[in-house]
């Protein structure tokens, strides 16, 4: 297995920065560190797509794959329903249902 290093810079407007600070409860200087696990998860999602390792046929498939990627490559823990709802823009009730596979 090879280690691959990826470094990138993102240009984000002030509105986006404020939204991310609110979402993560952090300062502007901390946004990059807060985004890092999600960027890593997104890279794995694209790699799976490019290599055909994880075919996605529905929006639910995509959401489930993203959640798994965020847990595996980013957070390392299953987010609470409230956090899941906040991150995936769904109600807490829907997040509970999503986590239970309903």
PDB file of C-alpha atoms in Angstrom:
ATOM      1  CA  UNK A   1       0.000   0.000   0.000  1.00  0.00           C
ATOM      2  CA  UNK A   2       1.399   3.416  -0.962  1.00  0.00           C
ATOM      3  CA  UNK A   3       1.078   6.644   0.969  1.00  0.00           C
ATOM      4  CA  UNK A   4      -0.027   9.480  -1.303  1.00  0.00           C
ATOM      5  CA  UNK A   5       0.317  13.069  -0.131  1.00  0.00           C
ATOM      6  CA  UNK A   6      -2.175  15.619  -1.423  1.00  0.00           C
ATOM      7  CA  UNK A   7      -1.877  19.300  -0.608  1.00  0.00           C
ATOM      8  CA  UNK A   8      -4.348  21.891  -1.816  1.00  0.00           C
ATOM      9  CA  UNK A   9      -5.450  25.457  -1.191  1.00  0.00           C
ATOM     10  CA  UNK A  10      -9.079  26.522  -1.345  1.00  0.00           C
ATOM     11  CA  UNK A  11     -10.264  30.043  -2.056  1.00  0.00           C
ATOM     12  CA  UNK A  12     -13.445  30.560  -0.024  1.00  0.00           C
ATOM     13  CA  UNK A  13     -15.479  33.745   0.106  1.00  0.00           C
ATOM     14  CA  UNK A  14     -16.327  35.435   3.402  1.00  0.00           C
ATOM     15  CA  UNK A  15     -19.908  34.141   3.413  1.00  0.00           C
ATOM     16  CA  UNK A  16     -18.696  30.550   3.061  1.00  0.00           C
ATOM     17  CA  UNK A  17     -16.054  31.021   5.754  1.00  0.00           C
ATOM     18  CA  UNK A  18     -18.677  32.415   8.167  1.00  0.00           C
ATOM     19  CA  UNK A  19     -21.007  29.503   7.388  1.00  0.00           C
ATOM     20  CA  UNK A  20     -18.241  26.972   8.036  1.00  0.00           C
ATOM     21  CA  UNK A  21     -17.219  28.700  11.264  1.00  0.00           C
ATOM     22  CA  UNK A  22     -20.825  28.497  12.415  1.00  0.00           C
ATOM     23  CA  UNK A  23     -21.171  24.866  11.363  1.00  0.00           C
ATOM     24  CA  UNK A  24     -17.963  23.729  13.046  1.00  0.00           C
ATOM     25  CA  UNK A  25     -18.014  26.185  15.951  1.00  0.00           C
ATOM     26  CA  UNK A  26     -14.507  27.404  15.137  1.00  0.00           C
ATOM     27  CA  UNK A  27     -12.526  30.476  14.186  1.00  0.00           C
ATOM     28  CA  UNK A  28     -11.538  31.379  10.630  1.00  0.00           C
ATOM     29  CA  UNK A  29      -7.998  30.149  11.300  1.00  0.00           C
ATOM     30  CA  UNK A  30      -9.334  26.737  12.372  1.00  0.00           C
ATOM     31  CA  UNK A  31     -11.503  26.119   9.277  1.00  0.00           C
ATOM     32  CA  UNK A  32      -8.748  24.286   7.364  1.00  0.00           C
ATOM     33  CA  UNK A  33      -8.145  21.852  10.221  1.00  0.00           C
ATOM     34  CA  UNK A  34     -11.883  21.286  10.620  1.00  0.00           C
ATOM     35  CA  UNK A  35     -12.271  20.585   6.882  1.00  0.00           C
ATOM     36  CA  UNK A  36      -9.283  18.216   6.654  1.00  0.00           C
ATOM     37  CA  UNK A  37     -11.158  14.984   7.575  1.00  0.00           C
ATOM     38  CA  UNK A  38     -13.915  15.789   5.070  1.00  0.00           C
ATOM     39  CA  UNK A  39     -11.428  16.576   2.299  1.00  0.00           C
ATOM     40  CA  UNK A  40      -9.740  13.217   2.965  1.00  0.00           C
ATOM     41  CA  UNK A  41     -13.110  11.441   2.882  1.00  0.00           C
ATOM     42  CA  UNK A  42     -14.026  13.224  -0.367  1.00  0.00           C
ATOM     43  CA  UNK A  43     -10.729  12.176  -1.957  1.00  0.00           C
ATOM     44  CA  UNK A  44     -11.440   8.549  -1.068  1.00  0.00           C
ATOM     45  CA  UNK A  45     -14.951   8.876  -2.506  1.00  0.00           C
ATOM     46  CA  UNK A  46     -13.524  10.101  -5.816  1.00  0.00           C
ATOM     47  CA  UNK A  47     -10.849   7.403  -5.860  1.00  0.00           C
ATOM     48  CA  UNK A  48     -13.532   4.744  -5.328  1.00  0.00           C
ATOM     49  CA  UNK A  49     -15.581   6.279  -8.141  1.00  0.00           C
ATOM     50  CA  UNK A  50     -12.608   6.524 -10.527  1.00  0.00           C
ATOM     51  CA  UNK A  51     -11.565   2.916  -9.878  1.00  0.00           C
ATOM     52  CA  UNK A  52     -15.094   1.489  -9.945  1.00  0.00           C
ATOM     53  CA  UNK A  53     -14.720   0.225  -6.381  1.00  0.00           C
ATOM     54  CA  UNK A  54     -18.026   1.679  -5.239  1.00  0.00           C
ATOM     55  CA  UNK A  55     -20.743   2.126  -7.825  1.00  0.00           C
ATOM     56  CA  UNK A  56     -23.362   4.634  -6.723  1.00  0.00           C
ATOM     57  CA  UNK A  57     -26.796   4.376  -8.287  1.00  0.00           C
ATOM     58  CA  UNK A  58     -29.006   6.450  -5.975  1.00  0.00           C
ATOM     59  CA  UNK A  59     -28.767   9.589  -3.852  1.00  0.00           C
ATOM     60  CA  UNK A  60     -29.132   7.392  -0.775  1.00  0.00           C
ATOM     61  CA  UNK A  61     -26.140   5.322  -1.932  1.00  0.00           C
ATOM     62  CA  UNK A  62     -24.106   8.514  -2.247  1.00  0.00           C
ATOM     63  CA  UNK A  63     -25.129   9.765   1.186  1.00  0.00           C
ATOM     64  CA  UNK A  64     -24.365   6.405   2.791  1.00  0.00           C
ATOM     65  CA  UNK A  65     -20.954   6.208   1.099  1.00  0.00           C
ATOM     66  CA  UNK A  66     -20.160   9.744   2.237  1.00  0.00           C
ATOM     67  CA  UNK A  67     -21.078   8.938   5.814  1.00  0.00           C
ATOM     68  CA  UNK A  68     -18.915   5.806   5.788  1.00  0.00           C
ATOM     69  CA  UNK A  69     -16.023   7.740   4.227  1.00  0.00           C
ATOM     70  CA  UNK A  70     -16.317  10.520   6.804  1.00  0.00           C
ATOM     71  CA  UNK A  71     -16.266   7.964   9.605  1.00  0.00           C
ATOM     72  CA  UNK A  72     -13.433   5.840   8.143  1.00  0.00           C
ATOM     73  CA  UNK A  73     -11.133   8.556   6.848  1.00  0.00           C
ATOM     74  CA  UNK A  74     -12.057  11.566   8.906  1.00  0.00           C
ATOM     75  CA  UNK A  75     -13.869  11.534  12.177  1.00  0.00           C
ATOM     76  CA  UNK A  76     -13.127   7.983  13.273  1.00  0.00           C
ATOM     77  CA  UNK A  77     -16.437   7.884  15.167  1.00  0.00           C
ATOM     78  CA  UNK A  78     -20.096   7.700  14.243  1.00  0.00           C
ATOM     79  CA  UNK A  79     -21.528  11.218  14.544  1.00  0.00           C
ATOM     80  CA  UNK A  80     -24.526  11.793  16.772  1.00  0.00           C
ATOM     81  CA  UNK A  81     -27.861  12.237  14.982  1.00  0.00           C
ATOM     82  CA  UNK A  82     -27.699  15.979  15.686  1.00  0.00           C
ATOM     83  CA  UNK A  83     -24.196  16.282  14.209  1.00  0.00           C
ATOM     84  CA  UNK A  84     -25.115  14.065  11.265  1.00  0.00           C
ATOM     85  CA  UNK A  85     -28.168  16.218  10.578  1.00  0.00           C
ATOM     86  CA  UNK A  86     -26.075  19.375  10.722  1.00  0.00           C
ATOM     87  CA  UNK A  87     -23.371  18.009   8.400  1.00  0.00           C
ATOM     88  CA  UNK A  88     -25.716  16.406   5.864  1.00  0.00           C
ATOM     89  CA  UNK A  89     -28.456  19.059   6.052  1.00  0.00           C
ATOM     90  CA  UNK A  90     -31.205  16.756   7.317  1.00  0.00           C
ATOM     91  CA  UNK A  91     -33.478  16.786  10.333  1.00  0.00           C
ATOM     92  CA  UNK A  92     -32.357  14.957  13.442  1.00  0.00           C
ATOM     93  CA  UNK A  93     -35.313  12.582  12.983  1.00  0.00           C
ATOM     94  CA  UNK A  94     -34.160  11.792   9.433  1.00  0.00           C
ATOM     95  CA  UNK A  95     -30.589  11.358  10.689  1.00  0.00           C
ATOM     96  CA  UNK A  96     -31.734   8.805  13.267  1.00  0.00           C
ATOM     97  CA  UNK A  97     -33.621   6.945  10.537  1.00  0.00           C
ATOM     98  CA  UNK A  98     -30.620   7.171   8.203  1.00  0.00           C
ATOM     99  CA  UNK A  99     -28.269   5.750  10.852  1.00  0.00           C
ATOM    100  CA  UNK A 100     -30.618   2.853  11.510  1.00  0.00           C
ATOM    101  CA  UNK A 101     -30.836   2.063   7.801  1.00  0.00           C
ATOM    102  CA  UNK A 102     -34.539   2.840   7.486  1.00  0.00           C
TER     103      UNK A 102
END
